[in-house]
Coordinates of C-alpha atoms and ligand atoms in Angstrom, one line a residue:
M154 CA 8.6 17.2 -3.2
S155 CA 7.6 19.2 -0.2
G156 CA 10.2 21.4 1.4
E157 CA 8.5 20.9 4.9
R158 CA 9.5 19.0 7.8
F159 CA 8.5 17.6 11.0
I160 CA 10.1 18.4 14.1
I161 CA 9.4 15.8 16.9
H162 CA 10.3 16.2 20.6
G163 CA 10.1 12.7 21.7
G164 CA 9.4 10.7 24.6
R165 CA 6.0 11.5 25.1
R166 CA 2.9 8.5 25.6
L167 CA 0.6 8.4 23.1
E168 CA -2.9 8.2 24.5
G169 CA -6.1 8.6 23.2
E170 CA -8.5 7.8 20.0
T171 CA -8.0 8.4 16.6
A172 CA -9.9 7.0 13.2
V173 CA -8.5 5.1 10.7
Y174 CA -9.1 6.5 7.2
G175 CA -10.2 4.3 4.3
S176 CA -7.1 2.5 2.5
K177 CA -5.3 4.6 -0.2
N178 CA -4.1 1.2 -1.9
A179 CA -7.8 0.0 -2.2
A180 CA -9.3 3.7 -3.0
T181 CA -7.2 4.4 -5.9
K182 CA -7.7 1.2 -7.8
M183 CA -11.4 1.6 -7.1
M184 CA -11.0 5.2 -8.9
V185 CA -9.3 3.3 -11.9
A186 CA -12.5 0.8 -11.8
S187 CA -15.0 3.7 -12.1
L188 CA -13.6 4.4 -15.5
L189 CA -14.9 1.0 -16.8
T190 CA -18.4 2.4 -16.8
R191 CA -20.2 5.6 -18.0
E192 CA -22.4 5.5 -15.3
P193 CA -21.6 7.5 -12.1
C194 CA -19.9 5.6 -9.3
V195 CA -19.9 6.5 -5.7
L196 CA -17.0 5.9 -3.1
E197 CA -17.7 6.2 0.5
N198 CA -14.8 6.5 3.1
M199 CA -12.2 8.2 0.7
P200 CA -9.1 8.9 2.0
L201 CA -7.2 12.0 1.4
S202 CA -3.6 11.7 0.3
G203 CA -1.3 12.3 -2.2
E204 CA -1.9 9.3 -3.6
T205 CA -5.7 10.0 -4.5
D206 CA -4.9 13.5 -5.5
I207 CA -2.2 12.0 -8.2
T208 CA -5.2 9.2 -9.5
R209 CA -7.7 12.1 -9.4
E210 CA -5.4 14.2 -11.4
L211 CA -5.2 11.1 -14.1
C212 CA -8.9 10.7 -14.1
E213 CA -9.6 14.3 -14.5
R214 CA -7.2 14.4 -17.3
I215 CA -9.2 11.6 -18.8
G216 CA -12.4 13.4 -18.6
S217 CA -13.9 12.2 -15.2
R218 CA -16.0 14.6 -13.3
I219 CA -15.2 14.1 -9.4
T220 CA -16.9 15.7 -6.7
G221 CA -16.6 15.1 -2.9
E222 CA -14.3 15.5 0.0
E223 CA -12.7 13.6 2.4
G224 CA -14.2 11.2 4.8
S225 CA -17.4 11.7 2.9
R226 CA -18.2 10.5 -0.6
W227 CA -16.6 10.9 -3.9
A228 CA -18.7 10.4 -7.1
I229 CA -16.8 9.8 -10.1
H230 CA -18.4 10.3 -13.6
T231 CA -16.7 9.5 -16.7
P232 CA -19.4 9.5 -19.3
E233 CA -17.1 10.0 -21.9
I234 CA -13.2 9.2 -22.3
E235 CA -12.0 12.7 -23.6
T236 CA -8.6 11.4 -24.2
S237 CA -7.1 7.9 -23.6
V238 CA -3.4 9.6 -24.1
V239 CA -2.1 10.6 -20.7
P240 CA 1.8 10.6 -21.4
E241 CA 2.6 12.7 -18.1
L242 CA 1.2 13.7 -14.8
S243 CA 2.8 16.4 -12.6
R244 CA 3.8 13.5 -10.2
K245 CA 4.4 10.1 -10.6
N246 CA 2.9 7.0 -9.0
R247 CA 2.0 3.3 -9.7
I248 CA -1.6 3.6 -10.7
P249 CA -1.4 5.1 -14.3
I250 CA -0.5 1.5 -15.6
L251 CA -3.7 0.0 -13.9
A252 CA -5.7 2.5 -16.1
L253 CA -4.7 0.6 -19.5
G254 CA -7.4 -1.9 -19.5
P255 CA -10.3 0.5 -18.7
L256 CA -9.1 3.0 -21.3
L257 CA -8.3 0.2 -23.7
H258 CA -12.0 -1.0 -23.2
R259 CA -13.4 2.6 -24.1
K260 CA -11.0 3.9 -26.6
G261 CA -9.2 0.8 -28.3
F262 CA -5.9 2.9 -27.3
A263 CA -4.2 4.5 -24.7
E264 CA -0.9 6.1 -23.0
V265 CA 0.0 6.4 -19.5
P266 CA 3.1 7.7 -18.0
V267 CA 6.1 5.5 -17.0
L268 CA 5.7 4.5 -13.4
G269 CA 6.9 6.1 -10.1
G270 CA 6.3 4.9 -6.6
C271 CA 8.6 4.3 -3.6
P272 CA 12.4 3.2 -4.1
I273 CA 12.2 0.0 -2.5
G274 CA 13.9 -2.3 -4.5
H275 CA 13.5 -3.5 -8.1
R276 CA 9.7 -2.9 -9.2
P277 CA 9.3 -4.1 -12.8
I278 CA 6.1 -4.4 -14.2
N279 CA 6.9 -7.6 -16.4
F280 CA 3.8 -9.5 -15.3
H281 CA 1.3 -6.7 -16.0
L282 CA 2.8 -6.6 -19.8
E283 CA 3.0 -10.2 -20.1
A284 CA -0.6 -10.7 -18.9
L285 CA -1.9 -7.9 -21.0
N286 CA -0.1 -9.1 -24.2
R287 CA -1.6 -12.8 -23.7
M288 CA -4.9 -10.9 -23.7
G289 CA -4.7 -9.4 -27.1
V290 CA -2.9 -6.0 -25.9
R291 CA 0.3 -4.6 -27.8
I292 CA 2.3 -2.9 -25.5
E293 CA 5.2 -0.3 -26.7
R294 CA 7.2 1.3 -24.3
R295 CA 8.2 5.1 -24.9
T296 CA 10.6 7.5 -23.5
H297 CA 8.4 8.5 -20.7
S298 CA 5.5 6.3 -21.3
Y299 CA 3.6 3.5 -22.2
Y300 CA 1.5 3.2 -25.3
A301 CA -1.2 0.5 -25.9
E302 CA -3.3 -0.8 -28.7
A303 CA -6.0 -3.7 -28.8
D304 CA -8.2 -4.7 -31.7
E305 CA -10.0 -7.3 -29.2
I306 CA -9.3 -8.0 -25.7
H307 CA -9.7 -11.6 -25.0
G308 CA -9.6 -13.8 -22.0
A309 CA -6.4 -15.8 -21.0
D310 CA -5.1 -18.4 -18.6
L311 CA -2.4 -17.2 -16.5
V312 CA 0.1 -18.0 -14.1
F313 CA 1.7 -15.5 -12.3
P314 CA 5.4 -16.3 -11.0
F315 CA 4.5 -14.5 -7.9
P316 CA 1.6 -13.3 -6.4
S317 CA 1.8 -9.8 -7.5
V318 CA -0.9 -7.1 -6.3
G319 CA -0.7 -4.7 -9.0
A320 CA -0.4 -7.4 -11.8
T321 CA -3.8 -9.0 -10.4
E322 CA -5.3 -5.8 -10.6
S323 CA -4.0 -5.0 -13.9
V324 CA -5.9 -8.3 -14.9
L325 CA -9.0 -8.0 -13.1
L326 CA -9.3 -4.2 -14.9
T327 CA -9.0 -5.9 -18.1
G328 CA -10.2 -9.3 -17.8
V329 CA -13.9 -8.1 -16.5
L330 CA -14.8 -6.4 -19.8
A331 CA -12.6 -9.0 -22.1
K332 CA -14.0 -11.6 -24.5
G333 CA -14.5 -15.1 -22.8
K334 CA -12.8 -16.6 -19.5
T335 CA -9.5 -15.2 -17.7
T336 CA -8.1 -17.2 -14.9
I337 CA -5.2 -16.2 -12.9
H338 CA -3.2 -18.8 -10.7
N339 CA -1.2 -17.8 -8.2
A340 CA -3.1 -14.3 -7.9
A341 CA -2.9 -11.7 -5.1
A342 CA -5.5 -12.1 -2.4
E343 CA -4.9 -8.9 -0.4
P344 CA -8.1 -7.8 1.5
E345 CA -7.9 -4.6 -0.9
I346 CA -8.2 -6.7 -3.9
M347 CA -11.3 -8.3 -2.6
N348 CA -12.7 -4.6 -2.0
L349 CA -11.6 -4.0 -5.7
I350 CA -13.5 -7.5 -6.5
G351 CA -16.4 -6.5 -4.6
M352 CA -16.9 -3.4 -6.5
L353 CA -16.5 -4.7 -9.7
R354 CA -19.1 -7.7 -8.9
A355 CA -21.4 -5.0 -7.8
M356 CA -21.0 -3.2 -11.2
G357 CA -22.3 -6.3 -12.8
A358 CA -19.0 -8.5 -13.4
D359 CA -18.7 -12.0 -13.4
I360 CA -15.6 -12.9 -10.9
Q361 CA -15.2 -15.9 -8.6
A362 CA -12.1 -15.8 -5.9
D363 CA -10.9 -18.2 -4.5
E364 CA -8.5 -17.0 -1.8
M365 CA -7.0 -20.0 -0.4
R366 CA -6.0 -21.3 -3.8
R367 CA -5.0 -17.7 -5.0
E368 CA -7.1 -18.3 -7.7
I369 CA -9.3 -15.9 -9.3
H370 CA -11.8 -16.8 -12.4
M371 CA -13.8 -14.3 -14.3
E372 CA -15.9 -14.3 -17.7
G373 CA -16.2 -11.1 -19.4
V374 CA -19.5 -9.2 -19.4
A375 CA -20.7 -6.9 -22.0
R376 CA -21.0 -3.7 -19.9
L377 CA -20.6 -2.7 -16.4
T378 CA -23.0 -0.2 -14.5
G379 CA -22.2 2.5 -11.8
V380 CA -22.3 1.6 -8.3
S381 CA -22.1 2.9 -4.6
V382 CA -19.3 1.2 -2.5
R383 CA -17.2 1.8 0.4
V384 CA -13.5 1.7 0.7
M385 CA -12.1 -0.7 3.4
P386 CA -10.0 1.0 6.3
D387 CA -6.4 1.3 5.7
R388 CA -4.2 -1.8 7.3
N389 CA -1.0 0.4 7.3
E390 CA -2.6 3.2 9.0
V391 CA -3.7 0.6 12.0
V392 CA -0.3 -0.9 12.1
S393 CA 1.4 2.5 12.1
F394 CA -0.8 3.8 15.0
A395 CA -0.6 0.6 16.8
A396 CA 3.4 0.5 16.4
A397 CA 3.6 4.2 17.6
A398 CA 1.3 3.5 20.5
L399 CA 3.2 0.5 21.4
A400 CA 6.7 2.3 20.9
T401 CA 5.9 4.9 23.5
D402 CA 4.5 2.9 26.2
G403 CA 1.3 4.3 25.1
D404 CA -2.6 3.3 24.9
V405 CA -4.4 4.0 21.6
F406 CA -7.6 3.3 20.5
I407 CA -8.1 2.9 16.7
R408 CA -11.7 3.7 15.7
D409 CA -12.9 1.6 12.7
A410 CA -10.0 -0.4 12.4
D411 CA -11.1 -3.8 11.6
E412 CA -9.3 -7.3 12.6
G413 CA -10.1 -8.5 9.4
G414 CA -6.8 -8.9 7.3
M415 CA -4.9 -7.9 10.4
E416 CA -4.1 -11.4 11.4
A417 CA -0.5 -11.6 10.8
F418 CA -0.2 -8.4 12.6
L419 CA -2.2 -9.0 15.8
E420 CA 0.0 -12.2 16.1
A421 CA 3.2 -10.5 16.0
V422 CA 2.0 -8.0 18.5
R423 CA 0.9 -10.9 20.9
A424 CA 4.4 -12.5 20.5
L425 CA 5.9 -9.2 21.2
G426 CA 4.0 -8.6 24.7
G427 CA 2.2 -5.6 23.3
M428 CA -1.8 -6.0 24.1
Y429 CA -4.8 -5.2 22.2
E430 CA -8.4 -5.3 22.6
I431 CA -10.7 -5.8 19.8
R432 CA -14.2 -4.0 20.2
G433 CA -17.1 -3.6 17.9
D434 CA -16.1 -0.3 16.8
G435 CA -12.2 -0.3 16.6
I436 CA -9.1 -1.9 18.0
R437 CA -7.1 -0.8 21.1
F438 CA -3.4 -1.1 21.5
F439 CA -1.3 -0.9 24.3
G440 CA 2.0 -2.0 26.0
H441 CA 5.0 -1.1 27.6
R442 CA 8.7 -1.5 26.7
P443 CA 10.9 -3.6 27.0
Y444 CA 9.1 -6.1 24.8
R445 CA 10.1 -9.6 23.7
R446 CA 12.3 -10.4 20.7
V447 CA 10.3 -11.9 17.7
S448 CA 11.1 -13.0 14.2
I449 CA 8.9 -12.0 11.1
Q450 CA 9.0 -12.9 7.7
T451 CA 7.0 -10.8 5.4
A452 CA 5.0 -12.5 2.7
P453 CA 1.7 -11.7 0.3
H454 CA -1.5 -12.0 2.4
P455 CA -2.3 -13.8 4.8
G456 CA 1.1 -13.2 5.8
F457 CA 2.9 -10.6 7.2
M458 CA 2.5 -7.7 4.8
T459 CA 5.8 -5.9 3.8
D460 CA 4.3 -2.6 4.5
W461 CA 4.2 -3.3 8.2
Q462 CA 8.1 -4.4 8.5
Q463 CA 9.2 -0.8 8.9
P464 CA 7.2 0.5 11.7
F465 CA 7.5 -3.3 13.4
C466 CA 11.4 -3.1 13.2
V467 CA 11.5 0.0 15.2
L468 CA 9.4 -1.8 17.6
L469 CA 11.8 -4.7 17.6
T470 CA 14.3 -2.0 18.9
Q471 CA 12.3 -2.0 22.1
A472 CA 12.6 -5.6 22.3
E473 CA 14.9 -7.5 24.7
G474 CA 17.4 -10.0 22.7
I475 CA 17.9 -10.3 18.9
S476 CA 15.0 -10.3 16.7
L477 CA 15.0 -11.4 12.8
I478 CA 13.2 -9.9 10.0
H479 CA 13.2 -11.6 6.8
E480 CA 11.9 -9.2 3.8
T481 CA 10.4 -11.6 1.0
V482 CA 8.3 -9.3 -1.1
Y483 CA 10.5 -6.5 -2.1
D484 CA 14.5 -6.7 -2.5
D485 CA 15.8 -3.5 -1.2
R486 CA 13.5 -2.2 1.7
F487 CA 15.8 -1.8 4.6
G488 CA 17.2 1.7 3.6
Y489 CA 15.7 3.3 6.6
V490 CA 17.9 1.4 8.8
K491 CA 20.9 3.5 9.0
D492 CA 19.2 6.4 10.1
I493 CA 17.6 4.5 12.9
N494 CA 20.8 2.8 13.8
R495 CA 22.3 6.6 13.9
M496 CA 19.7 7.2 16.4
G497 CA 21.1 4.4 18.4
A498 CA 19.3 1.1 17.1
D499 CA 21.6 -1.8 16.4
I500 CA 20.3 -3.2 13.2
A501 CA 22.4 -5.4 11.0
V502 CA 21.3 -6.0 7.3
T503 CA 22.5 -9.0 5.5
D504 CA 21.8 -10.6 2.1
E505 CA 21.1 -14.0 3.9
C506 CA 17.8 -15.2 4.4
L507 CA 17.7 -15.2 7.9
G508 CA 15.2 -17.0 10.1
G509 CA 15.3 -20.6 8.3
E510 CA 13.2 -20.3 5.3
R511 CA 15.1 -19.4 1.8
C512 CA 13.2 -17.1 -0.5
R513 CA 13.3 -16.1 -4.0
F514 CA 16.2 -13.8 -3.1
D515 CA 18.3 -16.3 -1.9
G516 CA 21.7 -16.2 -3.3
A517 CA 21.5 -13.0 -4.6
T518 CA 23.3 -9.7 -3.1
Y519 CA 20.2 -8.2 -2.0
N520 CA 20.4 -6.9 1.5
H521 CA 16.6 -8.2 2.4
S522 CA 17.1 -9.5 5.9
A523 CA 17.8 -7.5 9.3
R524 CA 19.0 -8.9 12.6
I525 CA 17.8 -6.3 15.7
T526 CA 19.8 -6.4 18.6
G527 CA 17.6 -4.9 21.5
S528 CA 16.7 -3.1 23.4
T529 CA 18.3 0.1 22.8
K530 CA 17.6 3.7 23.5
L531 CA 17.0 6.0 20.8
S532 CA 17.8 9.6 21.0
G533 CA 16.5 12.4 18.5
A534 CA 18.2 12.8 15.0
A535 CA 18.0 14.7 11.7
I536 CA 16.6 12.4 9.0
T537 CA 15.7 12.5 5.2
V538 CA 12.7 10.1 4.5
P539 CA 13.4 7.8 1.7
D540 CA 10.1 6.3 1.0
L541 CA 6.7 6.4 2.7
R542 CA 6.9 3.2 4.8
A543 CA 10.2 4.2 5.9
G544 CA 9.2 7.6 6.8
M545 CA 6.9 6.2 9.1
A546 CA 9.2 4.3 10.9
H547 CA 11.7 7.5 11.0
V548 CA 8.4 9.3 12.6
I549 CA 7.6 6.3 15.1
A550 CA 11.2 6.1 16.2
S551 CA 11.6 9.9 16.8
L552 CA 8.3 9.6 18.9
A553 CA 10.1 6.8 20.9
A554 CA 13.2 8.7 21.3
D555 CA 14.5 11.3 23.5
G556 CA 15.5 14.6 22.3
E557 CA 14.8 16.6 19.0
S558 CA 14.3 14.9 15.7
V559 CA 13.9 16.9 12.3
I560 CA 12.6 15.1 9.5
S561 CA 12.8 16.1 6.0
G562 CA 11.2 14.9 2.8
I563 CA 7.9 14.1 4.3
G564 CA 6.1 14.5 0.8
H565 CA 6.7 10.7 0.8
I566 CA 4.9 10.4 4.0
D567 CA 2.0 12.9 3.0
R568 CA 1.4 10.6 0.1
G569 CA 0.1 7.6 2.4
Y570 CA -1.0 9.6 5.6
A571 CA -3.6 12.3 5.8
R572 CA -2.5 14.7 8.6
L573 CA -0.5 12.4 10.2
D574 CA 1.3 15.6 12.4
E575 CA -2.5 16.7 13.5
R576 CA -3.4 13.3 14.3
L577 CA -0.5 12.6 16.2
R578 CA -0.7 15.7 18.3
A579 CA -4.2 15.0 19.4
L580 CA -2.6 11.6 20.7
G581 CA -0.4 13.7 22.6
A582 CA 2.8 13.9 20.5
D583 CA 4.9 17.0 20.3
I584 CA 5.0 17.2 16.5
V585 CA 5.3 20.3 14.5
R586 CA 5.4 21.1 10.4
K587 CA 7.5 23.6 9.4
Ligands
EPU812 N1 6.8 -7.8 -9.4 C1 7.5 -8.4 -10.6 N2 6.9 -7.8 -11.8 C2 5.7 -7.4 -11.7 C3 5.0 -7.1 -10.8 C4 5.8 -7.4 -9.5 O1 8.7 -8.8 -10.4 O2 5.2 -6.8 -13.0 C5 7.2 -7.7 -8.0 C6 8.0 -6.7 -7.3 O3 9.2 -6.0 -8.1 C7 8.0 -7.1 -5.9 C8 6.7 -8.0 -6.0 O4 6.7 -8.6 -7.0 O5 9.2 -7.6 -5.8 C9 5.5 -7.7 -5.3 O6 4.7 -6.4 -5.9 P1 3.3 -6.0 -6.2 O7 3.2 -5.8 -7.7 O8 2.7 -7.0 -5.5 O9 3.3 -4.6 -5.7 P2 2.5 -3.5 -6.1 O10 1.3 -3.7 -6.8 O11 3.8 -2.9 -7.0 C10 1.4 -2.8 -3.7 C11 1.1 -1.6 -3.2 C12 2.6 -1.5 -2.2 C13 2.6 -2.9 -1.3 C14 2.6 -4.1 -2.2 C15 2.6 -5.4 -1.6 C16 0.1 -0.1 -4.4 C17 -0.1 1.1 -5.0 N3 1.2 -0.4 -3.6 O12 2.2 -2.4 -4.9 O13 2.3 -0.4 -1.1 O14 4.0 -2.9 -0.4 O15 1.5 -3.9 -3.3 O16 1.5 -5.5 -1.0 O17 -1.1 -0.9 -3.8 C18 2.9 1.4 -0.2 O18 1.6 1.9 0.4 O19 3.9 2.1 0.6 C19 3.3 0.2 -0.9 C20 4.5 0.5 -1.5

């Protein structure tokens, strides 16, 4: 973990233009998809982030040759899988489990490291493992890894208990070359998944996705070819910069931001009294405090995304009255709240389902709802970042606060946002990395 810190002197209005990078949550899966073919794959609009670095390390360990730079194209070519046994990497994330399907198709056996990723609640992979089992894969949990073998991978009719992004991706990356038909009921339908499906189809996969019904149908093909595809813009970056603009009474144009997949966020911004202007080449966000109270519930796409609740929660501290957030995707994603409260916010977390609707965490003791009383004046503080999106909430709160904030543990933030400090400085923020 990086020992560096961000020192922020808050209270400055963010103004100007920034460009959104490609989505790390799409790009990393597309890198794994490239392992399904011996032919070169070209990915355009690649972001530079800790997550793509870890995935690059995984691919290179397997035998991929990767060339290219951020913002340009990456060419990934894996003519041979030199080893399908990767029991550990220098850092952990949740991508290696997705490589099981591609490696099994090419080698018949594979070993990948035990997952990492942000500490935001229980993050089991039982849906992945059960689905792969049903497709003929035998998986063994080892001390630091998962080992998998398959004689023949075949299609299956699968029903997910919850529309998991990762499990949907695992099955896609396995079903495309499996024998026969695979159907996923209650599949995740995030735009990043549609970006992956677009790539797989361009490689020759036979996939139909019915987003409204949450159903994905695929018929395995014998081989996939190389491809050249574009990584979609990062929706989480758009939300983060939008929230930073609104929380500082600012006015920021986010070049290349796309309204597609952002409807639930834009609706929440409208309800809050923030403003935006959708242009052909991006979206401008502007507004000034105080805002209006809003109640939101996070949900799989097309709902309000769980990754947006932390930046939005900071905005809600600047809204008059009582706002509610009901987090229904992860059971422990309010760890950052105590630090925002130390900065002067008034946020109470509870294990109730606030806002009227009951979710699958009802009756358990998970603090998965928050009541935010505003508006409150924020002041700078020393904070240690617990996870990626929480880290961004701390940065936004520090930008909106009076005085100095010192944010440690920024390695979490670097995993998801490239050169965040430079980009915020260009918008007028007083932020340095030390
Ligand atoms: N779940 C299970 N069993 C499984 C899989 C998921 O119970 O086998 C549960 C999880 O515990 C969670 C819920 O289902 O409660 C949703 O998890 P999902 O599988 O959808 O999440 P993920 O694939 O692990 C991705 C993103 C997250 C993002 C979520 C939801 C990546 C690398 N991560 O995680 O992004 O929050 O989808 O959209 O794509 C981030 O970027 O900061 C981040 C955490």
